[in-house]
mmCIF file of C-alpha atoms and ligand atoms in Angstrom:
data_model
loop_
_atom_site.group_PDB
_atom_site.id
_atom_site.type_symbol
_atom_site.label_atom_id
_atom_site.label_comp_id
_atom_site.label_asym_id
_atom_site.label_seq_id
_atom_site.Cartn_x
_atom_site.Cartn_y
_atom_site.Cartn_z
ATOM 1 C CA MET A 28 7.633 126.743 6.210
ATOM 2 C CA SER A 29 7.226 126.679 9.968
ATOM 3 C CA GLY A 30 10.286 127.063 12.372
ATOM 4 C CA VAL A 31 11.802 124.259 14.355
ATOM 5 C CA ARG A 32 9.616 123.394 17.106
ATOM 6 C CA HIS A 33 10.796 121.951 20.362
ATOM 7 C CA THR A 34 10.053 118.253 20.213
ATOM 8 C CA ALA A 35 8.726 117.854 23.681
ATOM 9 C CA ASP A 36 5.786 119.120 22.025
ATOM 10 C CA ILE A 37 5.233 115.608 20.336
ATOM 11 C CA GLN A 38 3.265 113.717 22.810
ATOM 12 C CA ARG A 39 0.574 112.019 20.774
ATOM 13 C CA VAL A 40 1.833 109.451 18.400
ATOM 14 C CA GLY A 41 0.083 107.166 15.871
ATOM 15 C CA ILE A 42 1.418 103.985 14.493
ATOM 16 C CA VAL A 43 -0.107 102.375 11.359
ATOM 17 C CA GLY A 44 0.600 98.731 11.492
ATOM 18 C CA GLY A 45 1.124 96.579 14.538
ATOM 19 C CA GLY A 46 3.357 93.869 12.908
ATOM 20 C CA GLN A 47 6.914 93.166 14.023
ATOM 21 C CA MET A 48 8.113 96.656 13.380
ATOM 22 C CA GLY A 49 4.974 98.638 14.191
ATOM 23 C CA ALA A 50 4.772 96.681 17.659
ATOM 24 C CA GLY A 51 8.358 97.604 18.386
ATOM 25 C CA ILE A 52 7.960 101.179 17.501
ATOM 26 C CA ALA A 53 4.811 101.349 19.646
ATOM 27 C CA GLU A 54 6.573 99.713 22.423
ATOM 28 C CA VAL A 55 9.462 102.277 22.543
ATOM 29 C CA CYS A 56 6.899 105.252 22.173
ATOM 30 C CA ALA A 57 4.935 103.992 25.206
ATOM 31 C CA ARG A 58 8.220 103.284 27.241
ATOM 32 C CA ALA A 59 9.132 106.922 26.609
ATOM 33 C CA GLY A 60 5.825 108.007 28.167
ATOM 34 C CA LEU A 61 3.960 108.869 24.971
ATOM 35 C CA ASP A 62 0.341 108.694 24.452
ATOM 36 C CA THR A 63 0.379 105.913 21.674
ATOM 37 C CA VAL A 64 -2.305 104.567 19.372
ATOM 38 C CA VAL A 65 -1.698 101.730 17.146
ATOM 39 C CA CYS A 66 -3.878 101.111 14.129
ATOM 40 C CA GLU A 67 -4.323 97.765 12.625
ATOM 41 C CA VAL A 68 -6.686 96.526 9.765
ATOM 42 C CA ASP A 69 -9.408 95.208 12.082
ATOM 43 C CA ALA A 70 -10.086 94.415 15.922
ATOM 44 C CA VAL A 71 -8.519 90.965 15.533
ATOM 45 C CA ALA A 72 -5.226 92.131 14.150
ATOM 46 C CA ALA A 73 -5.281 94.931 16.821
ATOM 47 C CA ARG A 74 -5.574 92.275 19.490
ATOM 48 C CA ALA A 75 -2.643 90.422 17.928
ATOM 49 C CA ALA A 76 -0.588 93.617 17.915
ATOM 50 C CA ARG A 77 -1.383 94.206 21.553
ATOM 51 C CA ASN A 78 -0.238 90.680 22.404
ATOM 52 C CA ARG A 79 3.168 91.166 20.464
ATOM 53 C CA VAL A 80 3.866 94.317 22.554
ATOM 54 C CA ALA A 81 2.808 92.650 25.744
ATOM 55 C CA GLY A 82 4.951 89.731 25.081
ATOM 56 C CA SER A 83 8.047 91.757 24.351
ATOM 57 C CA LEU A 84 7.621 93.974 27.534
ATOM 58 C CA GLU A 85 7.398 90.815 29.442
ATOM 59 C CA ARG A 86 10.710 89.637 28.059
ATOM 60 C CA ALA A 87 12.290 93.080 29.063
ATOM 61 C CA VAL A 88 10.869 92.433 32.714
ATOM 62 C CA GLU A 89 12.479 88.771 32.586
ATOM 63 C CA ARG A 90 15.902 89.989 31.376
ATOM 64 C CA GLY A 91 15.708 92.889 33.953
ATOM 65 C CA LYS A 92 15.604 95.838 31.554
ATOM 66 C CA LEU A 93 12.235 97.072 32.830
ATOM 67 C CA THR A 94 10.405 96.914 36.056
ATOM 68 C CA ARG A 95 6.851 95.293 36.138
ATOM 69 C CA ASP A 96 5.389 98.651 37.072
ATOM 70 C CA ALA A 97 7.093 100.239 34.197
ATOM 71 C CA ALA A 98 5.895 97.489 31.667
ATOM 72 C CA ASP A 99 2.289 97.765 33.144
ATOM 73 C CA THR A 100 2.421 101.457 32.802
ATOM 74 C CA ALA A 101 3.586 101.477 29.032
ATOM 75 C CA LEU A 102 1.105 98.944 28.166
ATOM 76 C CA ALA A 103 -1.724 101.152 29.881
ATOM 77 C CA ARG A 104 -0.491 104.046 27.483
ATOM 78 C CA LEU A 105 -1.079 101.926 24.300
ATOM 79 C CA VAL A 106 -4.535 102.129 22.565
ATOM 80 C CA PHE A 107 -5.101 99.573 19.821
ATOM 81 C CA THR A 108 -7.703 100.089 17.334
ATOM 82 C CA GLY A 109 -9.001 98.914 13.931
ATOM 83 C CA THR A 110 -9.946 102.413 12.899
ATOM 84 C CA LEU A 111 -7.705 104.872 11.033
ATOM 85 C CA ASP A 112 -9.921 107.759 12.127
ATOM 86 C CA ASP A 113 -8.588 107.345 15.617
ATOM 87 C CA LEU A 114 -5.332 108.903 14.606
ATOM 88 C CA ALA A 115 -6.908 112.171 13.860
ATOM 89 C CA ASP A 116 -5.398 114.040 16.769
ATOM 90 C CA ARG A 117 -1.908 112.740 16.462
ATOM 91 C CA GLN A 118 1.160 115.145 16.153
ATOM 92 C CA LEU A 119 3.269 112.294 14.574
ATOM 93 C CA VAL A 120 2.192 109.144 12.722
ATOM 94 C CA VAL A 121 4.587 106.376 11.833
ATOM 95 C CA GLU A 122 3.401 104.073 8.959
ATOM 96 C CA ALA A 123 4.849 100.482 9.410
ATOM 97 C CA VAL A 124 2.662 98.394 7.144
ATOM 98 C CA VAL A 125 3.807 95.761 4.906
ATOM 99 C CA GLU A 126 6.635 96.757 2.409
ATOM 100 C CA ASN A 127 4.303 97.368 -0.707
ATOM 101 C CA PRO A 128 4.176 100.603 -2.638
ATOM 102 C CA ASP A 129 0.455 100.517 -3.036
ATOM 103 C CA ALA A 130 -0.499 99.630 0.554
ATOM 104 C CA LYS A 131 1.878 102.307 1.775
ATOM 105 C CA THR A 132 0.561 104.896 -0.618
ATOM 106 C CA GLU A 133 -3.034 104.142 0.336
ATOM 107 C CA VAL A 134 -2.191 104.657 4.044
ATOM 108 C CA PHE A 135 -0.495 108.171 3.172
ATOM 109 C CA ALA A 136 -3.576 109.194 1.117
ATOM 110 C CA ALA A 137 -5.910 108.321 3.924
ATOM 111 C CA LEU A 138 -3.808 109.937 6.618
ATOM 112 C CA ASP A 139 -3.549 113.028 4.875
ATOM 113 C CA LYS A 140 -7.334 113.385 5.123
ATOM 114 C CA ILE A 141 -7.559 112.237 8.663
ATOM 115 C CA VAL A 142 -4.826 113.838 10.596
ATOM 116 C CA ALA A 143 -6.240 117.255 11.496
ATOM 117 C CA ASP A 144 -3.111 119.122 12.704
ATOM 118 C CA PRO A 145 -1.450 120.719 9.670
ATOM 119 C CA GLU A 146 1.912 120.753 11.520
ATOM 120 C CA ALA A 147 1.803 116.952 12.118
ATOM 121 C CA VAL A 148 4.573 115.002 10.789
ATOM 122 C CA LEU A 149 3.749 111.767 8.757
ATOM 123 C CA ALA A 150 6.675 109.365 8.874
ATOM 124 C CA THR A 151 7.250 105.983 7.120
ATOM 125 C CA ASN A 152 9.397 103.175 8.514
ATOM 126 C CA THR A 153 9.880 101.903 4.835
ATOM 127 C CA SER A 154 13.112 100.179 4.571
ATOM 128 C CA SER A 155 13.726 100.765 0.866
ATOM 129 C CA LEU A 156 10.698 102.587 -1.024
ATOM 130 C CA PRO A 157 11.102 106.207 -1.945
ATOM 131 C CA VAL A 158 9.897 108.467 0.758
ATOM 132 C CA MET A 159 9.147 110.810 -2.201
ATOM 133 C CA LEU A 160 6.431 108.673 -3.393
ATOM 134 C CA LEU A 161 4.705 108.536 -0.088
ATOM 135 C CA GLY A 162 4.959 112.402 0.333
ATOM 136 C CA ARG A 163 3.296 112.958 -3.165
ATOM 137 C CA ALA A 164 0.423 110.806 -2.096
ATOM 138 C CA THR A 165 -0.233 113.644 0.421
ATOM 139 C CA GLY A 166 -0.867 117.361 -0.044
ATOM 140 C CA ARG A 167 1.922 117.978 2.623
ATOM 141 C CA ALA A 168 5.026 116.453 1.249
ATOM 142 C CA ASP A 169 7.234 118.817 3.201
ATOM 143 C CA ARG A 170 5.993 117.075 6.337
ATOM 144 C CA VAL A 171 6.530 113.560 5.143
ATOM 145 C CA VAL A 172 9.809 111.783 6.273
ATOM 146 C CA GLY A 173 11.496 108.375 6.671
ATOM 147 C CA LEU A 174 12.075 107.364 10.234
ATOM 148 C CA HIS A 175 13.523 103.912 9.782
ATOM 149 C CA PHE A 176 13.886 101.709 12.989
ATOM 150 C CA PHE A 177 15.597 98.311 13.361
ATOM 151 C CA GLN A 178 14.539 95.023 14.664
ATOM 152 C CA PRO A 179 14.139 94.296 17.577
ATOM 153 C CA VAL A 180 13.300 97.882 17.659
ATOM 154 C CA PRO A 181 13.306 98.063 21.784
ATOM 155 C CA VAL A 182 16.947 96.783 21.611
ATOM 156 C CA LEU A 183 18.662 98.216 18.558
ATOM 157 C CA PRO A 184 19.509 101.889 19.063
ATOM 158 C CA LEU A 185 19.514 103.178 15.513
ATOM 159 C CA VAL A 186 17.088 105.199 13.724
ATOM 160 C CA GLU A 187 17.660 106.605 10.072
ATOM 161 C CA VAL A 188 16.064 109.790 9.316
ATOM 162 C CA VAL A 189 15.430 109.922 5.585
ATOM 163 C CA THR A 190 14.608 113.198 3.723
ATOM 164 C CA SER A 191 12.941 113.091 0.151
ATOM 165 C CA LEU A 192 13.638 116.147 -2.021
ATOM 166 C CA HIS A 193 10.317 117.579 -0.581
ATOM 167 C CA THR A 194 10.974 117.002 3.104
ATOM 168 C CA SER A 195 11.528 120.299 4.835
ATOM 169 C CA ALA A 196 14.774 120.923 7.012
ATOM 170 C CA ALA A 197 12.383 121.816 10.036
ATOM 171 C CA THR A 198 10.538 118.386 9.743
ATOM 172 C CA ALA A 199 13.921 116.253 9.412
ATOM 173 C CA GLU A 200 15.220 118.379 12.388
ATOM 174 C CA ARG A 201 12.108 117.834 14.375
ATOM 175 C CA VAL A 202 11.820 114.000 13.938
ATOM 176 C CA ALA A 203 15.685 113.527 14.579
ATOM 177 C CA ASP A 204 15.363 115.349 17.778
ATOM 178 C CA PHE A 205 12.372 113.397 18.765
ATOM 179 C CA ALA A 206 14.186 110.082 18.153
ATOM 180 C CA VAL A 207 17.327 111.231 20.146
ATOM 181 C CA ARG A 208 15.606 113.121 23.067
ATOM 182 C CA THR A 209 12.353 111.632 23.404
ATOM 183 C CA LEU A 210 13.092 107.707 22.200
ATOM 184 C CA GLY A 211 16.658 107.764 23.354
ATOM 185 C CA LYS A 212 18.020 106.464 19.788
ATOM 186 C CA ARG A 213 21.054 107.225 17.679
ATOM 187 C CA VAL A 214 20.255 109.013 14.442
ATOM 188 C CA ILE A 215 21.925 108.818 11.138
ATOM 189 C CA ARG A 216 20.706 110.621 8.042
ATOM 190 C CA SER A 217 20.364 109.348 4.572
ATOM 191 C CA GLN A 218 19.265 110.734 1.203
ATOM 192 C CA ASP A 219 16.198 109.106 -0.222
ATOM 193 C CA ARG A 220 17.775 106.289 -2.160
ATOM 194 C CA ALA A 221 16.351 102.618 -1.915
ATOM 195 C CA GLY A 222 17.837 100.922 1.144
ATOM 196 C CA PHE A 223 19.188 104.054 2.670
ATOM 197 C CA VAL A 224 22.416 103.489 4.328
ATOM 198 C CA VAL A 225 22.103 100.049 6.197
ATOM 199 C CA ASN A 226 20.012 98.082 4.020
ATOM 200 C CA ALA A 227 21.848 99.132 0.955
ATOM 201 C CA LEU A 228 25.023 97.465 2.601
ATOM 202 C CA LEU A 229 23.190 94.812 4.559
ATOM 203 C CA ILE A 230 20.987 93.163 1.886
ATOM 204 C CA PRO A 231 23.545 92.233 -0.609
ATOM 205 C CA TYR A 232 25.361 90.533 2.216
ATOM 206 C CA LEU A 233 22.133 88.327 3.083
ATOM 207 C CA LEU A 234 21.540 87.563 -0.484
ATOM 208 C CA ALA A 235 24.997 86.374 -0.910
ATOM 209 C CA ALA A 236 24.401 84.065 2.093
ATOM 210 C CA VAL A 237 21.208 82.781 0.343
ATOM 211 C CA ARG A 238 23.158 82.027 -2.899
ATOM 212 C CA MET A 239 25.891 80.229 -0.976
ATOM 213 C CA ALA A 240 23.186 78.075 0.669
ATOM 214 C CA GLU A 241 21.317 77.614 -2.671
ATOM 215 C CA SER A 242 24.559 76.357 -4.500
ATOM 216 C CA GLY A 243 25.389 73.736 -1.853
ATOM 217 C CA PHE A 244 28.533 75.575 -1.040
ATOM 218 C CA ALA A 245 27.951 75.238 2.710
ATOM 219 C CA THR A 246 24.726 74.534 5.017
ATOM 220 C CA ALA A 247 22.629 77.281 6.322
ATOM 221 C CA ALA A 248 23.856 76.359 9.872
ATOM 222 C CA ASP A 249 27.486 76.429 9.024
ATOM 223 C CA ILE A 250 27.116 79.756 7.062
ATOM 224 C CA ASP A 251 25.553 81.230 10.253
ATOM 225 C CA THR A 252 27.948 79.799 12.597
ATOM 226 C CA GLY A 253 30.773 81.033 10.429
ATOM 227 C CA MET A 254 29.656 84.637 10.584
ATOM 228 C CA GLU A 255 28.892 84.362 14.299
ATOM 229 C CA LEU A 256 32.143 82.876 15.466
ATOM 230 C CA GLY A 257 34.520 84.139 12.774
ATOM 231 C CA CYS A 258 33.459 87.633 12.794
ATOM 232 C CA ALA A 259 31.585 88.060 15.987
ATOM 233 C CA HIS A 260 28.126 89.019 14.545
ATOM 234 C CA PRO A 261 25.299 88.583 16.871
ATOM 235 C CA MET A 262 23.596 86.194 14.530
ATOM 236 C CA GLY A 263 24.512 84.834 11.095
ATOM 237 C CA PRO A 264 23.056 86.107 7.766
ATOM 238 C CA LEU A 265 20.431 83.470 7.395
ATOM 239 C CA ARG A 266 19.270 83.739 10.878
ATOM 240 C CA LEU A 267 18.909 87.430 10.347
ATOM 241 C CA ALA A 268 17.118 87.114 7.280
ATOM 242 C CA ASP A 269 14.701 84.745 9.299
ATOM 243 C CA LEU A 270 14.375 87.655 11.875
ATOM 244 C CA ILE A 271 13.656 90.356 9.376
ATOM 245 C CA GLY A 272 11.248 88.050 7.476
ATOM 246 C CA LEU A 273 12.095 86.346 4.174
ATOM 247 C CA ASP A 274 9.342 88.362 2.484
ATOM 248 C CA THR A 275 10.609 91.635 3.699
ATOM 249 C CA VAL A 276 14.157 90.805 2.665
ATOM 250 C CA ALA A 277 12.831 89.964 -0.882
ATOM 251 C CA ALA A 278 10.707 93.117 -1.117
ATOM 252 C CA ILE A 279 13.753 95.403 -0.132
ATOM 253 C CA ALA A 280 16.029 93.287 -2.546
ATOM 254 C CA GLU A 281 13.222 94.111 -5.258
ATOM 255 C CA SER A 282 13.291 97.732 -4.385
ATOM 256 C CA LEU A 283 17.070 97.858 -4.555
ATOM 257 C CA TYR A 284 17.316 96.027 -7.776
ATOM 258 C CA GLU A 285 14.687 98.285 -9.228
ATOM 259 C CA GLU A 286 16.574 101.319 -8.200
ATOM 260 C CA PHE A 287 20.080 100.487 -9.096
ATOM 261 C CA ARG A 288 19.928 97.484 -11.565
ATOM 262 C CA GLU A 289 22.864 95.681 -9.955
ATOM 263 C CA PRO A 290 22.833 91.863 -10.026
ATOM 264 C CA LEU A 291 24.017 91.815 -6.432
ATOM 265 C CA TYR A 292 20.608 93.206 -5.302
ATOM 266 C CA ALA A 293 18.509 90.714 -7.391
ATOM 267 C CA PRO A 294 16.586 88.266 -5.113
ATOM 268 C CA PRO A 295 17.952 84.638 -5.686
ATOM 269 C CA PRO A 296 15.357 81.961 -6.767
ATOM 270 C CA LEU A 297 15.681 80.282 -3.444
ATOM 271 C CA LEU A 298 14.469 83.255 -1.641
ATOM 272 C CA GLN A 299 11.424 83.838 -4.015
ATOM 273 C CA ARG A 300 10.419 80.319 -3.776
ATOM 274 C CA MET A 301 10.559 80.189 0.027
ATOM 275 C CA VAL A 302 8.371 83.365 0.235
ATOM 276 C CA GLN A 303 5.903 81.630 -2.167
ATOM 277 C CA ALA A 304 5.841 78.811 -0.082
ATOM 278 C CA GLY A 305 5.004 80.785 3.069
ATOM 279 C CA LEU A 306 8.528 80.065 4.631
ATOM 280 C CA LEU A 307 8.813 83.465 5.881
ATOM 281 C CA GLY A 308 11.339 82.859 8.758
ATOM 282 C CA ARG A 309 10.743 83.430 12.480
ATOM 283 C CA LYS A 310 7.258 84.745 12.011
ATOM 284 C CA SER A 311 5.826 81.723 10.107
ATOM 285 C CA GLY A 312 7.916 79.222 12.346
ATOM 286 C CA ARG A 313 10.003 78.270 9.365
ATOM 287 C CA GLY A 314 12.565 79.926 7.161
ATOM 288 C CA PHE A 315 16.364 78.737 6.841
ATOM 289 C CA HIS A 316 15.953 77.489 10.507
ATOM 290 C CA ARG A 317 13.039 76.128 12.331
ATOM 291 C CA TYR A 318 11.487 78.113 15.367
ATOM 292 C CA ASP A 319 9.321 75.712 17.127
ATOM 293 C CA GLY A 320 6.790 77.166 19.287
ATOM 294 C CA SER A 321 7.204 80.697 17.843
HETATM 295 N N1 CAA B 422 13.223 95.125 25.491
HETATM 296 C C1 CAA B 422 14.645 95.642 26.099
HETATM 297 N N2 CAA B 422 15.748 94.847 25.955
HETATM 298 C C2 CAA B 422 15.498 93.585 25.390
HETATM 299 C C3 CAA B 422 14.376 93.129 25.108
HETATM 300 C C4 CAA B 422 13.122 93.883 25.142
HETATM 301 N N3 CAA B 422 11.989 93.450 24.795
HETATM 302 N N4 CAA B 422 14.556 92.003 24.598
HETATM 303 C C5 CAA B 422 15.783 91.447 24.678
HETATM 304 N N5 CAA B 422 16.593 92.587 25.193
HETATM 305 C C6 CAA B 422 17.820 92.865 25.583
HETATM 306 C C7 CAA B 422 18.391 91.664 26.425
HETATM 307 O O1 CAA B 422 18.200 91.860 27.698
HETATM 308 C C8 CAA B 422 19.883 91.782 26.133
HETATM 309 O O2 CAA B 422 20.619 92.695 26.590
HETATM 310 P P1 CAA B 422 22.017 92.747 27.374
HETATM 311 O O3 CAA B 422 22.955 92.474 26.092
HETATM 312 O O4 CAA B 422 22.232 93.999 27.925
HETATM 313 O O5 CAA B 422 22.008 91.503 28.222
HETATM 314 C C9 CAA B 422 19.878 91.943 24.467
HETATM 315 O O6 CAA B 422 18.688 92.626 24.268
HETATM 316 C C10 CAA B 422 20.017 90.676 23.934
HETATM 317 O O7 CAA B 422 18.777 89.836 24.042
HETATM 318 P P2 CAA B 422 18.933 88.249 24.279
HETATM 319 O O8 CAA B 422 20.090 87.960 25.364
HETATM 320 O O9 CAA B 422 17.647 87.789 25.046
HETATM 321 O O10 CAA B 422 19.131 87.612 23.013
HETATM 322 P P3 CAA B 422 20.340 87.229 22.162
HETATM 323 O O11 CAA B 422 21.383 87.565 22.807
HETATM 324 O O12 CAA B 422 19.958 86.276 21.394
HETATM 325 O O13 CAA B 422 20.175 88.613 20.957
HETATM 326 C C11 CAA B 422 19.313 90.044 19.276
HETATM 327 C C12 CAA B 422 19.042 88.670 20.281
HETATM 328 C C13 CAA B 422 19.113 91.144 20.071
HETATM 329 C C14 CAA B 422 18.117 89.719 18.160
HETATM 330 C C15 CAA B 422 20.741 89.755 18.689
HETATM 331 O O14 CAA B 422 20.836 88.457 18.261
HETATM 332 C C16 CAA B 422 20.877 90.894 17.517
HETATM 333 O O15 CAA B 422 21.274 91.922 17.846
HETATM 334 N N6 CAA B 422 20.878 90.250 16.202
HETATM 335 C C17 CAA B 422 21.193 91.211 15.091
HETATM 336 C C18 CAA B 422 19.879 91.936 14.892
HETATM 337 C C19 CAA B 422 19.892 92.839 13.723
HETATM 338 O O16 CAA B 422 20.948 92.892 13.055
HETATM 339 N N7 CAA B 422 18.887 93.628 13.300
HETATM 340 C C20 CAA B 422 18.946 94.581 12.286
HETATM 341 C C21 CAA B 422 17.948 93.765 11.305
HETATM 342 S S1 CAA B 422 17.942 95.015 9.593
HETATM 343 C C22 CAA B 422 16.499 95.808 10.140
HETATM 344 O O17 CAA B 422 15.730 95.682 10.992
HETATM 345 C C23 CAA B 422 16.162 96.873 9.057
HETATM 346 C C24 CAA B 422 15.376 96.464 8.013
HETATM 347 O O18 CAA B 422 14.741 97.421 7.395
HETATM 348 C C25 CAA B 422 15.211 95.095 7.535
#
């Protein structure tokens, strides 16, 4: 096992997946001055990912969080590609594709062949799937780790560092140090259990809100207002589920239920039906609430 290296050595980062999470992770990496390559499935999706990051940088400028020059420099540091081979020289790759075990396993098996540096770290932004499973898709499970960000990534400071039974202490230390010192995030550590720390607590709460709306106990608007004004949450549970994406909430719930077999983790029928109907929340324009123009 290699010793702990100083993380200023991580300068070349790759992100697989340019959706809400991938684009956010790419943005914070570029804003931290890193050479960042974002890989999507094809050139069209790569352009959409670029637009996502550009839109978020624009919002940061409008809100006075970033100067125009810094936003332009960050965008210029980003390369968007439709070819996984373009990640060959990366020192850290963060996988942020759809929350599906087959899709993620395929990415890790491919990265194992493509990423040349034997010291490179392959990280997953999974919310709930076993990091172990992804490590075992590679020949370097000791350098596979969970690096779980929170949405919106440029705004929320937390990163969960998740170690599988195979992850080396040096790898965990290296990415934790990277998250804190290079990206300016706060780190908590979790063992490799579905949901890690935050989602194991958050998802049952969101599902309880869905059940409350489903039963007619209260309206979606009142449930959200209740938690915003009664508990000072920045957004109520159904608005938050819409932000995360109802497909993602359902996928995390499935993983939690699969792991723990507790009814509180079982996705309620209304959630499943909304996902099947394509009502995925903010990203599709409608979930528990409507997002006209988004
Ligand atoms: N870059 C930097 N800062 C930005 C920004 C950007 N692109 N966009 C917004 N901000 C800043 C704003 O300047 C503002 O900062 P100040 O408070 O210092 O003024 C702050 O972010 C809030 O932004 P807005 O005023 O535009 O919006 P808002 O007040 O309506 O807040 C929100 C929006 C940040 C999403 C807030 O509602 C919130 O924090 N909601 C809860 C989100 C949450 O719980 N996320 C976790 C989801 S779970 C998850 O992600 C894990 C998983 O695996 C599912």
